[in-house]
Amino acid sequence: MSISISNARPVHGTVHDDDVLRRAVHTSSSTNDRFVVVEGPRGSGKSHALAGIAAAARADGHAVVELRSSDGDPVIASNSLEPWLRLVQDVGAPASTRSPATRRSFVLVDDFHTLVDTARSVLRTVLAGLVRESDTVCVVAVDDRQCVPGWVDLQYVPLRPLGDADAEELLRRDRVDLPTSRAGLLLRLADGNPALLHAVGRAWSAGSAAERTTPFPTSYPRLGASGDAVRALDGLSERARSTALAIAVASVEFPEDHPTWDDQGALLLDERLRELVVEGRTGLGFRDPFVRLHLLSTATAAELRRVRSLVAASAAVPERLRVFAEAAASPAHDDGLVPRLFALVDESLRLRRPDDAATALVEAARLTSSDADRAQFGARAATIAAFTGDFALVDAEAERVASDDEPAHPALVGALEFVRAARTGDVRAGRRAVLAALDRSTRPDEDDVLVATLHVLCYLRGDGSWWDEALAVTADRDVDPVLRVVEDCLDDEPAGEERAALYRAARVSMADAQPWKAVALHVAWSLLDATDPRREVLDAVLSRSADAGLLRYFGSCRAAVAAYQAGRFTAASAALDGVRRSAEEWGADTFVALTDALQALIHSLQGEPEQATTKADRAARWALQHGAPLVARAADHARSSLDVAMGRFEEAHARTTTRPAPAGRWLENSYGPIGLLDAVESAARLRLTDHGRSLVSAAERTVGSGATPRRSMVLKAARAVLDADADARVLFEDALADVDTEVAPFEVARVRLAYGEWLRRSMHALEARTQFRLAASTFEVLGAGQWQARAERELRVAGGTGAPSVPLESTDLSEQERRVASLAAAGLTNKQIANQLFLSPRTVSGHLYRLFPKLGVTTRAGLRDALLGLEAPRSDALR
């Protein structure tokens, strides 16, 4: 084969690397397919990609030859010499004399573009012959925008340094357990290179908890001899090396700094050093992250401290980093730095930087000479770290306390028990420890953290008697208004001025952005019904809180639950995938199991029984092993919902009768909005009406006069399902008038389905078909496949089809109904319509309830088109 030399870059598409490599090893691959060029800039991980290809090829039984460039010369790896000689000897030899063939040979060449011209030309010719004559796959790595001249239509795989999101995903897959601040330092150090992320991340994760939580590492890991990195630094003078080390420290540990230091106030770079650095968005950095790491890893601890102090003296360095650098350079007690560190705590919290606040407290605890202050600072740091998901810092403080053989500070008990509950679901032991710590607590701030932890434990337990005890414990204590908000959300009594004042006080309290407050308000939000107006107030307060670490998980969880309750099942399922990954990242297995249970419920509603069963069973097994009743109930509700949707009423009833009822006050977990209706419908289908009535009566007694519209609708519908006389019609219609379809679409459709079944049994087939059509239409929009199929089956039994039961042209609306429909179609709320027409909101809701079946629509969004359809025949008649 003749090869024409050309410097022009070949035209190629952006084929994904997996596709290119899959094509290269396919039995039908062409010559061009088997020659692959991996390109990318420094830091893109070309060497890491070649190592991965080599490992995969060897695992599949292929022969692998690895070459790299060293000062322009091709160097072969020692374990590659034998397969390389055998491969070269076999090319051109008679078939009878060739060595026994392996499945395929891979030749991998790193930094092909840095070879001298002669070596590159000869190697290119040899590789071309191997690819053509021996079915060899050849992969070469080149720099960004480089090409292999002389070969047309090669397959290029473009690589780029990993972005922060992909880099964090890689760390999650590698199970790299680092505090948030150290993880951020790692991302800057690796500069998107997957090999450095993997190696340094693993090395730092293997260190002690105390080492992982220091503001700056005492040393950097060595990754073995890197010839290129060593050679790049060999020619530097002592002064240039000091400058290079300062640039390395500044670019990794002081990302907000633009280094401008030296004796004259300007950074001087000699010619050799200029070849290694590049001007970036935040100042000077290294072109090659491996060179930077080699420089940092060969510096002594004393050198690193000296350079940090030098960098911190720059005017561009923020005060917080300057203080951290001075603290890191002070190995002994330094009480003079403690006030400066302590001043950073409140400032960092106000600026929504809880990681900096925790770091400042850890350093203050290390430098103070007071044992009492050391315990208090360490406990407060652990509290911040626990509620932001920095569990390693909590572990470090627990190790320190254990090694010093001192009793745990009350606030530290709260942090430890929150972490244990998140990791293992063990809430029983946690409650005992928290209550004991409250008995010996002497400070209101300690009480607040312990009570916040107690509220989390009560929520995860889902037991009303636990909440009753928690309320009794805090009754005479001066606790933060945020915690009173949690208690208020246990109460369904109507709003008053006292409640409004409480929420104003909580908003003021949230100004200091303590992480435990955000978690407490998340618990409060989760205790509320979806139609409770207090949710909007809490959403507004929480939107101004920090979103670091685990707090971001809680925010995503609220968004996913809100999407689910609004009937946006697909969006909720996608959001929960991210929620689950976040929970896995923090090692919060309890939240992982709870997410599985919620996803199981969504799968059951979407008509995906296999996925629903798999996730529900996984969550139920975890709950059984760890004693987590809330997770168990959520998983059980997912299975019950699936059973009811598929008509398996005996199975659903068996679950409701064996499920332990929560003791004390009646609370729902926000994930099963109509579990009561499932249970009552199952009992009615099996003619166990007495059991169904006992469930409804118990729910009505516990709800009392504080029923929200959504709960009221479910209670009325449940009572109507059990009612065989004409009163059921009134109950169903009142239930449907309580809640707009847009607020709770799935629940309204469920009630319509139950109403249609009652109408059909009562010989009102025409009205039943209307309810079935509306229910089926809503289920279809929501993607609730199982429920849609059930509604359509009921529609066929009632003698209906999919066509509208009443033509729009024949629909007769009163003038009042037209005005209500027009205003609703324009986007006005029921309250706004009532104000304009001098009606009550309940009357407006009743009008809309009767309008929807008449117009054949299920949502307000369909009103406009329906009204236009009514106007068209009238216009034709006038003409």
Coordinates of C-alpha atoms in Angstrom, one line a residue, residues 38-543:
V38 CA -7.5 9.3 19.9
E39 CA -7.0 13.1 20.1
G40 CA -7.3 15.7 22.9
P41 CA -5.4 18.4 24.8
R42 CA -3.3 17.9 27.9
G43 CA -5.6 16.9 30.7
S44 CA -8.1 15.1 28.5
G45 CA -7.0 11.7 29.7
K46 CA -5.6 10.2 26.4
S47 CA -3.2 8.0 28.4
H48 CA -6.0 6.9 30.7
A49 CA -8.1 6.1 27.6
L50 CA -5.3 3.9 26.1
A51 CA -4.8 2.1 29.5
G52 CA -8.5 1.3 29.5
I53 CA -8.4 0.0 26.0
A54 CA -5.4 -2.2 26.8
A55 CA -7.0 -3.6 29.9
A56 CA -10.2 -4.4 28.1
A57 CA -8.3 -6.1 25.2
R58 CA -6.2 -8.2 27.5
A59 CA -9.4 -9.2 29.4
D60 CA -10.8 -10.5 26.1
G61 CA -7.7 -12.5 25.4
H62 CA -6.1 -10.2 22.8
A63 CA -2.4 -9.6 22.4
V64 CA -1.5 -6.0 23.3
V65 CA 1.5 -3.9 22.3
E66 CA 2.0 -0.6 24.1
L67 CA 4.5 2.1 22.8
R68 CA 5.0 5.7 23.9
S69 CA 7.2 8.6 22.9
S70 CA 10.2 9.5 25.0
D71 CA 12.2 12.5 23.9
G72 CA 11.0 11.8 20.4
D73 CA 12.0 8.2 20.3
P74 CA 9.4 5.3 20.4
V75 CA 9.8 3.2 23.6
I76 CA 8.1 -0.2 24.0
A77 CA 6.8 -1.5 27.3
S78 CA 8.7 -4.5 28.6
N79 CA 5.6 -6.8 28.6
S80 CA 4.9 -5.7 25.0
L81 CA 8.3 -6.8 23.5
E82 CA 7.4 -10.5 22.9
P83 CA 4.0 -9.9 21.3
W84 CA 5.5 -7.1 19.2
L85 CA 8.3 -9.3 17.8
R86 CA 5.9 -12.1 17.1
L87 CA 3.5 -9.7 15.3
V88 CA 6.2 -8.2 13.2
Q89 CA 7.8 -11.5 12.3
D90 CA 4.4 -13.0 11.3
V91 CA 3.7 -10.2 8.8
G92 CA 4.7 -11.3 5.3
A93 CA 5.7 -14.8 6.5
P94 CA 4.0 -17.9 4.9
A95 CA 0.9 -19.0 6.6
S96 CA 2.4 -22.4 7.5
T97 CA 5.2 -20.7 9.5
R98 CA 3.2 -18.2 11.4
S99 CA 2.8 -18.4 15.2
P100 CA -0.6 -19.7 16.5
A101 CA -2.9 -16.7 16.2
T102 CA -4.6 -15.1 19.1
R103 CA -8.0 -13.6 18.6
R104 CA -6.5 -10.2 17.6
S105 CA -3.6 -7.9 18.2
F106 CA -3.8 -4.4 19.5
V107 CA -1.0 -1.9 19.0
L108 CA -1.4 1.3 21.2
V109 CA 0.9 4.3 20.7
D110 CA 0.8 7.2 23.2
D111 CA 1.9 10.7 22.2
F112 CA 2.4 9.7 18.6
H113 CA 2.7 13.4 17.6
T114 CA 5.8 14.0 19.7
L115 CA 7.9 11.4 17.8
V116 CA 10.7 12.8 15.7
D117 CA 9.8 13.0 12.0
T118 CA 11.9 9.9 11.0
A119 CA 10.4 7.7 13.8
R120 CA 6.9 8.9 13.0
S121 CA 7.3 8.1 9.3
V122 CA 8.8 4.7 9.8
L123 CA 6.3 3.7 12.5
R124 CA 3.4 4.9 10.4
T125 CA 4.5 2.7 7.5
V126 CA 4.9 -0.3 9.9
L127 CA 1.5 0.3 11.5
A128 CA -0.2 0.6 8.1
G129 CA 1.2 -2.8 7.0
L130 CA 0.1 -4.4 10.3
V131 CA -3.4 -3.1 10.0
R132 CA -3.7 -4.1 6.3
E133 CA -2.0 -7.5 6.4
S134 CA -2.6 -9.0 9.9
D135 CA -6.0 -7.7 10.9
T136 CA -4.4 -5.7 13.7
V137 CA -6.2 -2.9 15.5
C138 CA -4.0 0.2 15.9
V139 CA -4.9 3.1 18.3
V140 CA -2.6 6.1 18.4
A141 CA -3.0 9.1 20.8
V142 CA -2.2 12.6 19.6
D143 CA -2.5 16.1 20.9
D144 CA -5.5 18.4 20.4
R145 CA -6.2 19.2 16.7
Q146 CA -3.3 16.9 15.6
C147 CA -3.7 14.4 12.8
V148 CA -1.8 11.5 11.3
P149 CA -0.7 12.7 7.9
G150 CA -0.9 10.4 4.9
W151 CA -4.0 8.4 5.8
V152 CA -7.3 9.4 4.5
D153 CA -10.7 9.0 6.3
L154 CA -9.3 7.8 9.6
Q155 CA -11.7 7.4 12.5
Y156 CA -10.9 10.1 15.1
V157 CA -12.1 10.0 18.7
P158 CA -12.0 13.5 20.2
L159 CA -11.4 13.7 23.9
R160 CA -11.8 16.7 26.2
P161 CA -11.1 17.1 29.9
L162 CA -14.0 16.1 32.0
G163 CA -16.4 18.8 33.1
D164 CA -17.2 19.1 36.8
A165 CA -20.5 17.1 36.4
D166 CA -18.7 14.2 34.6
A167 CA -15.8 14.4 37.0
E168 CA -18.1 14.2 40.0
E169 CA -19.9 11.2 38.4
L170 CA -16.5 9.5 38.0
L171 CA -15.7 10.1 41.7
R172 CA -19.1 8.6 42.6
R173 CA -18.5 5.5 40.6
D174 CA -15.0 5.2 42.2
R175 CA -16.7 5.5 45.7
V176 CA -14.3 8.4 46.5
D177 CA -15.4 9.6 50.0
L178 CA -14.1 13.1 50.5
P179 CA -15.5 16.2 52.1
T180 CA -16.9 18.8 49.7
S181 CA -14.0 21.2 50.1
R182 CA -11.4 18.5 49.5
A183 CA -13.4 17.2 46.5
G184 CA -13.3 20.7 45.1
L185 CA -9.6 20.8 45.5
L186 CA -9.3 17.5 43.8
L187 CA -11.3 18.7 40.8
R188 CA -8.9 21.7 40.4
L189 CA -5.9 19.5 40.8
A190 CA -7.0 16.9 38.2
D191 CA -8.1 19.6 35.7
G192 CA -10.5 17.1 34.1
N193 CA -8.0 14.3 33.8
P194 CA -9.7 11.0 34.7
A195 CA -6.5 9.2 35.6
L196 CA -5.6 11.9 38.2
L197 CA -9.2 12.0 39.5
H198 CA -9.1 8.2 40.0
A199 CA -5.6 7.9 41.5
V200 CA -5.5 11.0 43.7
G201 CA -9.1 10.5 44.8
R202 CA -8.4 6.9 45.9
A203 CA -5.2 8.0 47.7
W204 CA -6.9 10.7 49.6
S205 CA -10.0 8.6 50.4
A206 CA -7.7 5.9 51.9
G207 CA -6.3 8.5 54.5
S208 CA -7.6 9.0 58.0
A209 CA -10.8 11.1 58.5
A210 CA -8.6 13.8 60.2
E211 CA -6.3 14.0 57.1
R212 CA -9.3 14.2 54.7
T213 CA -10.9 17.1 56.6
T214 CA -7.9 19.5 56.9
P215 CA -8.3 22.7 54.9
F216 CA -5.1 22.0 52.9
P217 CA -3.4 18.6 52.4
T218 CA -0.2 18.0 54.4
S219 CA 1.2 16.2 51.3
Y220 CA 0.2 15.2 47.8
P221 CA 0.3 11.6 46.7
R222 CA 3.0 10.4 44.3
L223 CA 1.8 8.4 41.3
G224 CA 5.2 6.8 40.5
A225 CA 7.9 8.1 38.2
S226 CA 6.5 10.2 35.3
G227 CA 9.3 10.6 32.8
D228 CA 7.7 13.5 31.0
A229 CA 6.9 15.4 34.2
V230 CA 10.4 14.8 35.6
R231 CA 12.0 16.0 32.4
A232 CA 9.8 19.1 32.2
L233 CA 11.0 20.2 35.7
D234 CA 14.6 19.1 35.5
G235 CA 15.9 22.2 33.7
L236 CA 14.3 24.7 36.1
S237 CA 16.5 26.9 38.3
E238 CA 15.9 27.0 42.0
R239 CA 14.2 30.3 41.7
A240 CA 12.0 29.1 38.8
R241 CA 11.1 26.0 40.7
S242 CA 9.9 28.0 43.7
T243 CA 7.9 30.2 41.4
A244 CA 6.4 27.1 39.8
L245 CA 5.5 25.6 43.2
A246 CA 3.8 28.9 44.1
I247 CA 1.8 28.8 40.9
A248 CA 0.9 25.1 41.5
V249 CA -0.3 25.9 45.1
A250 CA -2.2 29.0 44.0
S251 CA -4.0 27.3 41.1
V252 CA -5.1 24.3 43.2
E253 CA -5.6 25.7 46.8
F254 CA -6.3 29.3 46.1
P255 CA -8.6 29.3 43.0
E256 CA -9.8 32.8 43.5
D257 CA -6.3 34.3 43.5
H258 CA -4.4 35.9 40.6
P259 CA -0.8 35.3 41.7
T260 CA 1.2 38.5 41.6
W261 CA 3.8 38.1 44.2
D262 CA 7.6 38.3 44.5
D263 CA 10.1 40.8 45.8
Q264 CA 9.1 43.4 43.2
G265 CA 5.4 42.6 43.4
A266 CA 5.3 41.0 39.9
L267 CA 5.6 37.3 39.1
L268 CA 8.7 36.7 36.9
L269 CA 8.7 33.7 34.6
D270 CA 11.9 32.5 32.8
E271 CA 11.7 31.0 29.3
R272 CA 11.6 27.4 30.5
L273 CA 8.8 28.1 33.0
R274 CA 6.8 29.9 30.4
E275 CA 6.6 26.6 28.4
L276 CA 4.9 24.9 31.4
V277 CA 2.3 27.4 32.4
V278 CA -0.7 29.0 30.7
E279 CA -2.9 32.0 31.5
G280 CA -6.3 30.9 32.7
R281 CA -9.5 32.4 33.8
T282 CA -8.3 32.7 37.4
G283 CA -4.6 33.3 36.8
L284 CA -1.7 31.2 35.9
G285 CA -1.9 27.4 35.8
F286 CA -0.1 24.4 34.4
R287 CA -0.6 23.1 30.8
D288 CA -0.1 19.5 32.0
P289 CA -1.8 18.5 35.3
F290 CA 0.7 15.7 35.7
V291 CA 3.6 18.1 35.9
R292 CA 1.8 20.1 38.5
L293 CA 1.0 17.1 40.6
H294 CA 4.6 15.9 40.4
L295 CA 5.8 19.3 41.6
L296 CA 3.4 19.3 44.5
S297 CA 4.1 15.7 45.5
T298 CA 7.9 16.3 45.7
A299 CA 7.5 19.4 47.9
T300 CA 8.1 18.9 51.6
A301 CA 5.5 19.8 54.2
A302 CA 7.6 22.7 55.2
E303 CA 7.9 24.0 51.6
L304 CA 4.1 23.7 51.2
R305 CA 3.5 25.7 54.4
R306 CA 6.0 28.4 53.3
V307 CA 4.5 28.7 49.8
R308 CA 0.9 28.9 51.2
S309 CA 2.0 31.7 53.5
L310 CA 3.5 33.5 50.6
V311 CA 0.5 33.1 48.4
A312 CA -1.9 34.1 51.2
A313 CA 0.0 37.4 51.5
S314 CA -1.2 38.5 48.1
A315 CA -3.9 41.2 48.2
A316 CA -6.0 39.2 45.8
V317 CA -6.5 36.3 48.3
P318 CA -9.8 36.4 50.2
E319 CA -9.6 36.8 53.9
R320 CA -11.0 33.4 54.6
L321 CA -8.3 31.6 52.6
R322 CA -5.6 33.8 54.1
V323 CA -6.8 32.8 57.6
F324 CA -6.9 29.1 56.6
A325 CA -3.4 29.3 55.2
E326 CA -2.1 30.9 58.4
A327 CA -3.9 28.3 60.5
A328 CA -2.4 25.5 58.4
A329 CA 1.1 26.9 58.8
S330 CA 0.6 26.9 62.6
P331 CA 1.2 23.4 63.9
A332 CA 1.0 24.3 67.7
H333 CA -1.7 26.1 69.8
D334 CA -2.3 29.6 68.5
D335 CA -5.1 31.2 70.5
G336 CA -4.5 34.4 68.6
L337 CA -5.9 32.9 65.4
V338 CA -9.0 31.5 67.1
P339 CA -11.1 34.7 67.1
R340 CA -10.3 35.3 63.4
L341 CA -11.4 31.7 62.6
F342 CA -14.5 32.0 64.7
A343 CA -15.4 35.3 62.9
L344 CA -15.4 33.4 59.6
V345 CA -18.1 30.9 60.8
D346 CA -21.0 33.3 61.0
E347 CA -19.9 35.1 57.8
S348 CA -19.5 31.8 55.9
L349 CA -23.0 30.7 57.0
R350 CA -24.5 34.0 55.9
L351 CA -22.8 33.7 52.5
R352 CA -24.2 30.2 52.2
R353 CA -20.8 28.5 52.5
P354 CA -21.3 25.9 55.2
D355 CA -18.2 24.0 54.2
D356 CA -16.0 27.0 55.0
A357 CA -17.8 27.4 58.3
A358 CA -17.1 23.8 59.3
T359 CA -13.4 24.1 58.2
A360 CA -13.0 27.2 60.3
L361 CA -14.4 25.5 63.4
V362 CA -12.2 22.4 62.9
E363 CA -9.1 24.6 62.7
A364 CA -10.3 26.7 65.7
A365 CA -10.7 23.4 67.7
R366 CA -7.2 22.3 66.7
L367 CA -5.5 25.6 67.7
T368 CA -7.3 26.5 70.9
S369 CA -5.7 25.7 74.2
S370 CA -9.0 25.3 76.0
D371 CA -10.4 21.8 76.3
A372 CA -14.0 23.1 76.7
D373 CA -13.7 25.3 73.6
R374 CA -12.2 22.4 71.6
A375 CA -15.2 20.2 72.4
Q376 CA -17.6 22.9 71.6
F377 CA -16.0 24.0 68.3
G378 CA -15.6 20.4 67.2
A379 CA -19.2 19.5 68.0
R380 CA -20.5 22.6 66.1
A381 CA -18.3 21.7 63.1
A382 CA -19.7 18.2 63.2
T383 CA -23.3 19.6 63.3
I384 CA -22.7 21.7 60.2
A385 CA -21.0 18.8 58.4
A386 CA -23.7 16.2 59.3
F387 CA -26.6 18.2 57.8
T388 CA -24.6 19.0 54.7
G389 CA -23.6 15.4 54.1
D390 CA -19.9 15.8 55.0
F391 CA -20.0 12.6 57.1
A392 CA -16.2 12.2 57.0
L393 CA -15.8 15.3 59.2
V394 CA -18.4 13.9 61.7
D395 CA -16.4 10.6 61.8
A396 CA -13.2 12.5 62.4
E397 CA -14.6 14.4 65.4
A398 CA -16.1 11.1 66.7
E399 CA -12.7 9.5 66.4
R400 CA -11.0 12.4 68.3
V401 CA -13.5 12.3 71.1
A402 CA -13.1 8.5 71.4
S403 CA -9.3 8.7 71.4
D404 CA -9.3 11.4 74.1
D405 CA -11.8 9.3 76.2
E406 CA -14.1 12.2 76.8
P407 CA -17.9 12.3 76.8
A408 CA -19.6 13.3 73.5
H409 CA -20.8 16.9 73.5
P410 CA -24.6 17.1 73.2
A411 CA -24.5 18.8 69.8
L412 CA -22.1 16.1 68.6
V413 CA -24.7 13.5 69.7
G414 CA -27.2 15.1 67.5
A415 CA -24.8 15.1 64.5
L416 CA -23.8 11.4 65.1
E417 CA -27.4 10.2 65.4
F418 CA -28.5 12.1 62.3
V419 CA -25.6 10.5 60.3
R420 CA -26.5 7.0 61.8
A421 CA -30.1 7.4 60.8
A422 CA -29.2 8.5 57.3
R423 CA -26.7 5.6 56.8
T424 CA -28.5 2.7 58.6
G425 CA -32.1 3.7 59.3
D426 CA -31.5 3.0 63.0
V427 CA -33.8 5.5 64.6
R428 CA -34.6 3.6 67.8
A429 CA -31.1 3.8 69.3
G430 CA -30.8 7.4 67.9
R431 CA -33.9 8.5 69.8
R432 CA -32.7 7.1 73.1
A433 CA -29.3 8.9 72.6
V434 CA -30.9 12.2 71.7
L435 CA -33.3 12.2 74.6
A436 CA -30.5 11.4 77.0
A437 CA -28.4 14.2 75.5
L438 CA -31.3 16.6 75.9
D439 CA -31.5 15.8 79.6
R440 CA -27.9 16.9 80.1
S441 CA -27.9 19.8 77.7
T442 CA -27.4 23.3 79.2
R443 CA -27.4 25.6 76.1
P444 CA -30.3 26.5 73.8
D445 CA -28.3 26.1 70.7
E446 CA -27.4 22.5 71.8
D447 CA -31.2 21.9 72.4
D448 CA -32.0 23.2 68.9
V449 CA -29.7 20.7 67.1
L450 CA -30.9 17.8 69.3
V451 CA -34.6 18.6 68.7
A452 CA -34.0 19.0 64.9
T453 CA -32.4 15.5 64.9
L454 CA -35.3 14.2 67.0
H455 CA -37.7 15.6 64.4
V456 CA -35.9 13.8 61.6
L457 CA -36.0 10.5 63.6
C458 CA -39.7 10.9 64.3
Y459 CA -40.4 11.6 60.6
L460 CA -38.3 8.5 59.5
R461 CA -40.2 6.4 62.1
G462 CA -43.6 7.7 61.0
D463 CA -45.1 7.0 64.4
G464 CA -47.5 9.5 65.9
S465 CA -46.6 8.5 69.5
W466 CA -43.0 9.5 68.8
W467 CA -44.2 12.9 67.7
D468 CA -46.4 13.3 70.8
E469 CA -43.4 12.6 73.0
A470 CA -41.2 15.0 71.0
L471 CA -43.9 17.7 71.5
A472 CA -43.9 17.0 75.2
V473 CA -40.1 17.3 75.5
T474 CA -40.0 20.7 73.8
A475 CA -43.1 22.2 75.4
D476 CA -41.2 24.0 78.1
R477 CA -37.9 24.6 76.2
D478 CA -36.9 27.8 74.5
V479 CA -36.4 26.3 71.0
D480 CA -35.8 28.1 67.7
P481 CA -38.9 29.3 65.7
V482 CA -37.9 27.0 62.9
L483 CA -38.6 24.0 65.2
R484 CA -41.9 25.5 66.2
V485 CA -42.8 25.5 62.5
V486 CA -42.2 21.8 62.4
E487 CA -44.5 21.3 65.3
D488 CA -47.1 23.6 63.6
C489 CA -47.1 21.4 60.5
L490 CA -48.3 18.6 62.7
D491 CA -51.4 20.6 63.4
D492 CA -54.2 21.0 60.8
E493 CA -56.1 23.7 62.7
P494 CA -57.0 26.8 60.6
A495 CA -54.5 29.6 60.3
G496 CA -54.4 32.5 62.6
E497 CA -52.4 35.6 63.5
E498 CA -50.2 33.6 65.9
R499 CA -49.3 31.2 63.0
A500 CA -48.4 34.1 60.7
A501 CA -46.2 35.6 63.4
L502 CA -44.4 32.3 63.9
Y503 CA -43.6 32.0 60.2
R504 CA -42.3 35.5 60.2
A505 CA -40.0 34.7 63.1
A506 CA -38.8 31.5 61.3
R507 CA -38.0 33.5 58.2
V508 CA -35.8 35.9 60.3
S509 CA -34.2 32.9 62.0
M510 CA -33.2 31.4 58.7
A511 CA -31.0 34.4 57.9
D512 CA -28.0 32.7 59.6
A513 CA -28.4 29.7 57.2
Q514 CA -27.7 27.0 59.7
P515 CA -27.9 23.7 57.7
W516 CA -29.9 22.0 60.4
K517 CA -32.7 24.6 60.0
A518 CA -33.0 23.8 56.3
V519 CA -33.3 20.1 57.1
A520 CA -35.9 20.8 59.8
L521 CA -38.0 22.9 57.3
H522 CA -37.7 20.1 54.8
V523 CA -39.3 17.7 57.4
A524 CA -42.0 20.3 58.0
W525 CA -42.7 20.6 54.3
S526 CA -42.9 16.8 54.0
L527 CA -45.5 16.6 56.8
L528 CA -47.9 18.9 54.9
D529 CA -50.6 17.9 52.5
A530 CA -50.0 18.9 48.9
T531 CA -52.9 21.4 49.0
D532 CA -51.8 23.1 52.2
P533 CA -50.9 26.8 51.6
R534 CA -48.1 26.6 54.2
R535 CA -46.1 24.6 51.6
E536 CA -45.7 27.7 49.5
V537 CA -44.5 29.7 52.5
L538 CA -41.9 27.0 53.3
D539 CA -40.8 26.8 49.6
A540 CA -40.1 30.6 49.6
V541 CA -38.1 30.3 52.8
L542 CA -36.1 27.3 51.7
S543 CA -35.3 28.9 48.3

